[in-house]
mmCIF file of C-alpha atoms in Angstrom:
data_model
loop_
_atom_site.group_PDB
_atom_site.id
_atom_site.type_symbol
_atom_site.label_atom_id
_atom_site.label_comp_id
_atom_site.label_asym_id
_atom_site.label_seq_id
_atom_site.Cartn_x
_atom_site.Cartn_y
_atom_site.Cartn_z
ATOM 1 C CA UNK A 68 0.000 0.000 0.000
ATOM 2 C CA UNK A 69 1.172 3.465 -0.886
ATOM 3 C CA UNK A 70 0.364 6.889 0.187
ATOM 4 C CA UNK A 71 0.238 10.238 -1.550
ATOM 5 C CA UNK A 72 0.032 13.491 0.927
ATOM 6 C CA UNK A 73 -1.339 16.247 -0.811
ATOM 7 C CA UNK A 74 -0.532 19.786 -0.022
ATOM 8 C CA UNK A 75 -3.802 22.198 -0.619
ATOM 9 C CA UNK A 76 -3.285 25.787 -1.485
ATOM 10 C CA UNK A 77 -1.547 26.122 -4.698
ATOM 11 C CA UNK A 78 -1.700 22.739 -5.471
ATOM 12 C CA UNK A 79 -5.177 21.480 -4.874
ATOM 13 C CA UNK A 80 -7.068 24.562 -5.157
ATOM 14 C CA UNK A 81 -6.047 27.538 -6.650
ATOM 15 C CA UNK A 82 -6.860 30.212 -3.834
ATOM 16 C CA UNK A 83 -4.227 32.743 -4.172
ATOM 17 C CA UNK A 84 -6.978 35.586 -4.420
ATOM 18 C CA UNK A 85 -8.657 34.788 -1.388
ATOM 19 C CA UNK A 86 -4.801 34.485 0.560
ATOM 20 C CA UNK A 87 -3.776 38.354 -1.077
ATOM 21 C CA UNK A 88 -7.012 39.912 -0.159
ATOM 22 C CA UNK A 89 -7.283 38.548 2.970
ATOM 23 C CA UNK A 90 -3.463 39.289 3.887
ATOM 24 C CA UNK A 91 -4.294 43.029 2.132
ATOM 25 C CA UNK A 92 -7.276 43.162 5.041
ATOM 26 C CA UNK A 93 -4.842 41.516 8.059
ATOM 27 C CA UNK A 94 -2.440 44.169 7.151
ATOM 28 C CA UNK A 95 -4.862 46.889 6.855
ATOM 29 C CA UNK A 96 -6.953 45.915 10.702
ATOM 30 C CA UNK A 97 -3.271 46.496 12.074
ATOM 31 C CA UNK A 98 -3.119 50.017 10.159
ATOM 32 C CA UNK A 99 -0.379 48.787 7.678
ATOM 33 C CA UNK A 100 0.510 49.068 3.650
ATOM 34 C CA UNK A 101 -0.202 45.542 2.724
ATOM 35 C CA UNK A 102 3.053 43.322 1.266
ATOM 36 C CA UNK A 103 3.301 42.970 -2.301
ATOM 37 C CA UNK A 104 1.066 39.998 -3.690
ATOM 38 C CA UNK A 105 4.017 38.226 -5.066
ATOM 39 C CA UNK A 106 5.757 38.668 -1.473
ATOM 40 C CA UNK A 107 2.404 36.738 -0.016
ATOM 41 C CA UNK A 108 2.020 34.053 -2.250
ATOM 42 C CA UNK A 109 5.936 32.841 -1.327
ATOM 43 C CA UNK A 110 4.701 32.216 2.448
ATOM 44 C CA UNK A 111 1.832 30.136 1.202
ATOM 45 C CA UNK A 112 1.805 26.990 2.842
ATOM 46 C CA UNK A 113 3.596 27.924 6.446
ATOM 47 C CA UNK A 114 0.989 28.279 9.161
ATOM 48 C CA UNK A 115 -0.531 31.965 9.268
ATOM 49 C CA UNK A 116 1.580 33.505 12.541
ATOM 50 C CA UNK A 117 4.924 31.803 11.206
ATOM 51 C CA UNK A 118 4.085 33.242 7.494
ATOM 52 C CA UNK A 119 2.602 36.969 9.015
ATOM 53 C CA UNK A 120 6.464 36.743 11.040
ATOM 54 C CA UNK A 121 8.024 36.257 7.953
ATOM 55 C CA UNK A 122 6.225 38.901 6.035
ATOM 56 C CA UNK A 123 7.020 41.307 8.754
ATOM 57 C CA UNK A 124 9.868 40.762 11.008
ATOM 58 C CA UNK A 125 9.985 44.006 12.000
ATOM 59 C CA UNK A 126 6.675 44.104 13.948
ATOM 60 C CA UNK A 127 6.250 43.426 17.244
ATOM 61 C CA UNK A 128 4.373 40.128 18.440
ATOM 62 C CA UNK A 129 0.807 42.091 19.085
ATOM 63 C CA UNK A 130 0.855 43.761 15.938
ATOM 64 C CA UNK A 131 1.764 40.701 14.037
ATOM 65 C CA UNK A 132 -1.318 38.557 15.991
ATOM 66 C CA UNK A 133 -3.886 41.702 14.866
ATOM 67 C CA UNK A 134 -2.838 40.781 11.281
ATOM 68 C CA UNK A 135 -2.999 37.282 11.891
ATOM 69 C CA UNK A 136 -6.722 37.995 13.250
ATOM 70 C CA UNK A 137 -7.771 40.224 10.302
ATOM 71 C CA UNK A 138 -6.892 37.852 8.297
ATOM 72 C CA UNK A 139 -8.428 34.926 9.760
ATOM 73 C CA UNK A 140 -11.687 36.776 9.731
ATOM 74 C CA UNK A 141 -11.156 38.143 6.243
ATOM 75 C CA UNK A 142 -10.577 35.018 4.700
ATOM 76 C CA UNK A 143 -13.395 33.068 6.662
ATOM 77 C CA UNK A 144 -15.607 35.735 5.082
ATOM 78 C CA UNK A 145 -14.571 35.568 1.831
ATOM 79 C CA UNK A 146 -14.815 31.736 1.742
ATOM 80 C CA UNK A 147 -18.218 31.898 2.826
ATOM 81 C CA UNK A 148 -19.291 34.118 0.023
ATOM 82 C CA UNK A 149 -17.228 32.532 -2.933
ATOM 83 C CA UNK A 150 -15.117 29.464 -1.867
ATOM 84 C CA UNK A 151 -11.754 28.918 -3.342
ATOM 85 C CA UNK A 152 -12.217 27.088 -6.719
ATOM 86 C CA UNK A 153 -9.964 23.545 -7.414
ATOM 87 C CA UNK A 154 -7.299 23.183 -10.352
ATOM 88 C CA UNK A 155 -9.013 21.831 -13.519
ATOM 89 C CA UNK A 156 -8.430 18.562 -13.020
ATOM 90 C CA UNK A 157 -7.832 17.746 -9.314
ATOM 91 C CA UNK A 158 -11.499 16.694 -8.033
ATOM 92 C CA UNK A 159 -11.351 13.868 -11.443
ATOM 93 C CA UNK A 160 -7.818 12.577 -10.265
ATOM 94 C CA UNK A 161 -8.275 12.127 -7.046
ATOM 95 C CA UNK A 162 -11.431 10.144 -7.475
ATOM 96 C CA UNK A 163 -10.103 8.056 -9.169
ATOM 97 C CA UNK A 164 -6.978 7.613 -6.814
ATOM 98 C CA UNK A 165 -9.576 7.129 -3.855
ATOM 99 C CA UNK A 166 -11.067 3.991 -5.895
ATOM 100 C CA UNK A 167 -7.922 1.906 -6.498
ATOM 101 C CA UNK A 168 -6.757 -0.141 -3.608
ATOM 102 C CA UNK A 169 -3.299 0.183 -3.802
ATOM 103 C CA UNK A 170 -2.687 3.173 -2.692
ATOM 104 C CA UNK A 171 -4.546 5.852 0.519
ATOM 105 C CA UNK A 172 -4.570 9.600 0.033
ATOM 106 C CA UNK A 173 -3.593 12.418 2.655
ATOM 107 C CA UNK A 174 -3.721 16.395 3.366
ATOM 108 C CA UNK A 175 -0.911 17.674 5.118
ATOM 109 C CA UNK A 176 -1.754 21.828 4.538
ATOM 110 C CA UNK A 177 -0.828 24.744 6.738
ATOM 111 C CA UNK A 178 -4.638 25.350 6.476
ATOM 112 C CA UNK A 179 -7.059 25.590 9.167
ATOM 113 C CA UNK A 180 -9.035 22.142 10.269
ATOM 114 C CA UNK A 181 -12.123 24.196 9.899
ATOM 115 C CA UNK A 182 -10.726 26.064 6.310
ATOM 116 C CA UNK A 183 -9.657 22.264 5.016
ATOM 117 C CA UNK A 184 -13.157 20.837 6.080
ATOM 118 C CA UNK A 185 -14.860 23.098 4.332
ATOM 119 C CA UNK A 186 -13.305 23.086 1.334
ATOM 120 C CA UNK A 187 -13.444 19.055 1.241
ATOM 121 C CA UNK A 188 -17.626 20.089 1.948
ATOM 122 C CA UNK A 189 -17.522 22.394 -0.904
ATOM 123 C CA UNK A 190 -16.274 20.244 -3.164
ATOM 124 C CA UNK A 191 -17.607 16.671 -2.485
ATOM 125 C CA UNK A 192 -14.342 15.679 -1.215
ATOM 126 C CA UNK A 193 -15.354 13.473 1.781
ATOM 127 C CA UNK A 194 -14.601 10.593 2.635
ATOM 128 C CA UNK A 195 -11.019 10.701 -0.082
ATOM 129 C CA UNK A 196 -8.224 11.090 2.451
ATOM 130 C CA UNK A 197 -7.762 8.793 5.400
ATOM 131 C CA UNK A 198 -5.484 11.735 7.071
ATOM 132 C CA UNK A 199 -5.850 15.198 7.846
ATOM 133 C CA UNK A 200 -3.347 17.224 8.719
ATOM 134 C CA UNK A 201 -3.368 20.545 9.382
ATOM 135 C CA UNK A 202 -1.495 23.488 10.920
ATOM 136 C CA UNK A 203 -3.834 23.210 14.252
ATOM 137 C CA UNK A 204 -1.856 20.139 15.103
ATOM 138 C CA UNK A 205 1.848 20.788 14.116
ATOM 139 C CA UNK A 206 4.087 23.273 13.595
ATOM 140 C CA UNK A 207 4.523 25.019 10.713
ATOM 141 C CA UNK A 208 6.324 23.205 7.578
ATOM 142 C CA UNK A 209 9.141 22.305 7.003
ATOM 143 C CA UNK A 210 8.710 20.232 9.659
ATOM 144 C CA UNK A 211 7.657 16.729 9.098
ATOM 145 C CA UNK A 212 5.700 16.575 11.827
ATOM 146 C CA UNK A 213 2.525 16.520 9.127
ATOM 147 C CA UNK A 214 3.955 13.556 7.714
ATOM 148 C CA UNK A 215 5.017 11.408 10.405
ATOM 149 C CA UNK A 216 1.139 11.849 11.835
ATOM 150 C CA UNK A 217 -0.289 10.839 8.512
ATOM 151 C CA UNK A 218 2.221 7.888 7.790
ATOM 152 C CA UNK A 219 1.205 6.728 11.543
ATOM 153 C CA UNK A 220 -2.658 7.411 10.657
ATOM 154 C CA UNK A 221 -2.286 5.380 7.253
ATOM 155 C CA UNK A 222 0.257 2.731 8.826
ATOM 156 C CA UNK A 223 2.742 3.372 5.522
ATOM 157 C CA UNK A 224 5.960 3.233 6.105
ATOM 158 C CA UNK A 225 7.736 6.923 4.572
ATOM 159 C CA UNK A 226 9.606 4.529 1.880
ATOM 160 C CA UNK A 227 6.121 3.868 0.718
ATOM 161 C CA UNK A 228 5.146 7.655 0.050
ATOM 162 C CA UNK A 229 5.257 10.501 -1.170
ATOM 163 C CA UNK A 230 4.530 14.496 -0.474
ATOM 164 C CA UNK A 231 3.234 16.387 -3.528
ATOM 165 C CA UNK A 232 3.354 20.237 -3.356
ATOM 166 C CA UNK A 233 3.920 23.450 -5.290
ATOM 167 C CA UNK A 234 6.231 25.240 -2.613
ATOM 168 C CA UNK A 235 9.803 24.556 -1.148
ATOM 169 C CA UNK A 236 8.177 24.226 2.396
ATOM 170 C CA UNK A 237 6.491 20.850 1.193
ATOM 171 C CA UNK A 238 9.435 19.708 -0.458
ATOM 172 C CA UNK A 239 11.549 20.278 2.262
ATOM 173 C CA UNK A 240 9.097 19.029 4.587
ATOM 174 C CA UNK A 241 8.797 15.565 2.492
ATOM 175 C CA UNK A 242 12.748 15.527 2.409
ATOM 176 C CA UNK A 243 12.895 15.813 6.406
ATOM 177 C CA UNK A 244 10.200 13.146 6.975
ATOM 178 C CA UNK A 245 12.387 10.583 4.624
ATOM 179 C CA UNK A 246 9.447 10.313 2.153
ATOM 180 C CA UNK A 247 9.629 10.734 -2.181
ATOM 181 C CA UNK A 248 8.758 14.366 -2.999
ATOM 182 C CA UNK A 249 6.543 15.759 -6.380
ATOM 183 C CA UNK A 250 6.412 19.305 -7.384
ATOM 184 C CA UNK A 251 3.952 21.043 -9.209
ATOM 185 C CA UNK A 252 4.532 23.751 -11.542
ATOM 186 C CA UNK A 253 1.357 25.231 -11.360
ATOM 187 C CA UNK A 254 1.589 26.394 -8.107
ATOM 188 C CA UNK A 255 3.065 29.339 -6.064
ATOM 189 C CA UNK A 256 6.571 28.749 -6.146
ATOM 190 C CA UNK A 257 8.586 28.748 -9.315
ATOM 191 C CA UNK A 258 9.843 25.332 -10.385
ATOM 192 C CA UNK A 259 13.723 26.163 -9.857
ATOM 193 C CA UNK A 260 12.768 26.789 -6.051
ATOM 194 C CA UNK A 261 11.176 23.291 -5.581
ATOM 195 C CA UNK A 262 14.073 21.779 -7.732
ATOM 196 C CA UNK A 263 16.455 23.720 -5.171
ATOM 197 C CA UNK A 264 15.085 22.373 -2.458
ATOM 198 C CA UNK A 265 15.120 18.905 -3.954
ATOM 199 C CA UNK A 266 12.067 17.541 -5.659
ATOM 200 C CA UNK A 267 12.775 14.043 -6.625
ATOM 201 C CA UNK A 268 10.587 14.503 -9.687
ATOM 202 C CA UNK A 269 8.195 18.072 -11.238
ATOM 203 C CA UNK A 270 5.262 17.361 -13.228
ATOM 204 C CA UNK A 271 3.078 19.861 -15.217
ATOM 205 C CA UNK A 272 -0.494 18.453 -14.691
ATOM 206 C CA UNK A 273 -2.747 16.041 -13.030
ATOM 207 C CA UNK A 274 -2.080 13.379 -15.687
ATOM 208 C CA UNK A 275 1.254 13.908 -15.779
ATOM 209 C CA UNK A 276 1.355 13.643 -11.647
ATOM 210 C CA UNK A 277 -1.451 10.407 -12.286
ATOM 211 C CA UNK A 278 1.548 8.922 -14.381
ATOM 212 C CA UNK A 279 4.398 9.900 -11.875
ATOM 213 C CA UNK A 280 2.746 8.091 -9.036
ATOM 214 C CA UNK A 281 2.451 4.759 -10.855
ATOM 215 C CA UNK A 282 5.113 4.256 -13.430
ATOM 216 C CA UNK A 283 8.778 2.431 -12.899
ATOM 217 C CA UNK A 284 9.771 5.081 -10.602
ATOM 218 C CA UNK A 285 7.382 3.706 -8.026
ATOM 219 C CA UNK A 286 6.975 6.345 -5.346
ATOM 220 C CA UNK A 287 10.452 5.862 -4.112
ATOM 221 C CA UNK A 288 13.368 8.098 -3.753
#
């Protein structure tokens, strides 16, 4: 049995307006010039406080958790009224990944529980993934703490999996945890960042990620 751990944002669903205009809100709550869009979309994927810290460094800690507050309540709002829309593609693949029996399916996202079960509500994604992991639970990525929960959850061992993701944080996450690593390229982060940090394979679509996960290479490092 295999398992593939899915990051979300960027690579599941596409909801990179939702993440600027809800940073632009954080930012403006705290009575602050929001960060350049492309600046936000490069801390997509660490949990919110670790990715408002890295935006700005130079704030102090109750600044940086008004931010972090605007934009939780910025982004719940917007999901509400227009929920993030999936890839072309990703809803068909993994269907039909959750109806072979050779292989389990798993989130590990720097999402919210509640942001991640709604979106799997949205889009008729229930009952896919046998693990959940969110940044609730863990800290932020890179570490493999994500990983190590969902290999326990699915009983795989990490030589038996692999992390697919469109940002250096989820390679470098899937590189820590000791599992195989796929980047996207239609994601967040440009390609030569994911190669950097040491993608074992990039792929440019869902078939060509369908195709990764089952020919000779085998999941395996």
């Amino acid at each position: 049995m295999k398992l593939a751990i899915f990051d979300v944002d960027g690579t599941i669903s596409d909801s990179q307006t939702h993440i600027t205009h809800a940073m632009t809100l954080g930012f403006a709550a705290a009575g602050l010039p929001a960060p350049a869009a492309s600046a936000v979309l490069q801390i997509v994927g660490l949990s919110l406080p670790v990715a408002v810290a890295r935006l700005a460094p130079d704030l102090d800690s109750a600044t940086q958790a008004r931010i972090v507050e605007g934009y939780k309540h910025s982004y719940m709002t917007a999901r509400a009224a227009d929920p993030a829309p999936l890839y072309p593609g990703a809803a068909e693949l993994l269907h039909r990944l959750a109806k072979r029996d050779d292989i389990l399916l798993a989130v590990a996202t720097g999402k919210s529980r509640r942001g991640l079960r709604a979106l799997i509500e949205h889009h008729g994604l229930e009952g896919i993934f046998v693990s959940l992991q969110t940044a609730d639970d863990h800290p932020s990525k890179p570490h493999p703490s994500m990983i190590a929960s969902a290999l326990a959850e699915a009983g795989v061992g990490a030589g038996g999996a692999v992390m697919i993701g469109d940002t250096s944080y989820d390679i470098e996450m899937g590189r820590a945890a000791g599992v195989a690593t796929i980047g996207v390229r239609w994601g967040y982060h440009p390609a030569v960042e994911l190669e950097a940090a040491g993608a074992h394979r990039m792929v440019n679509d869902f078939d060509a990620l369908e195709a990764a996960l089952f020919d000779e290479w085998g999941m395996c490092a």
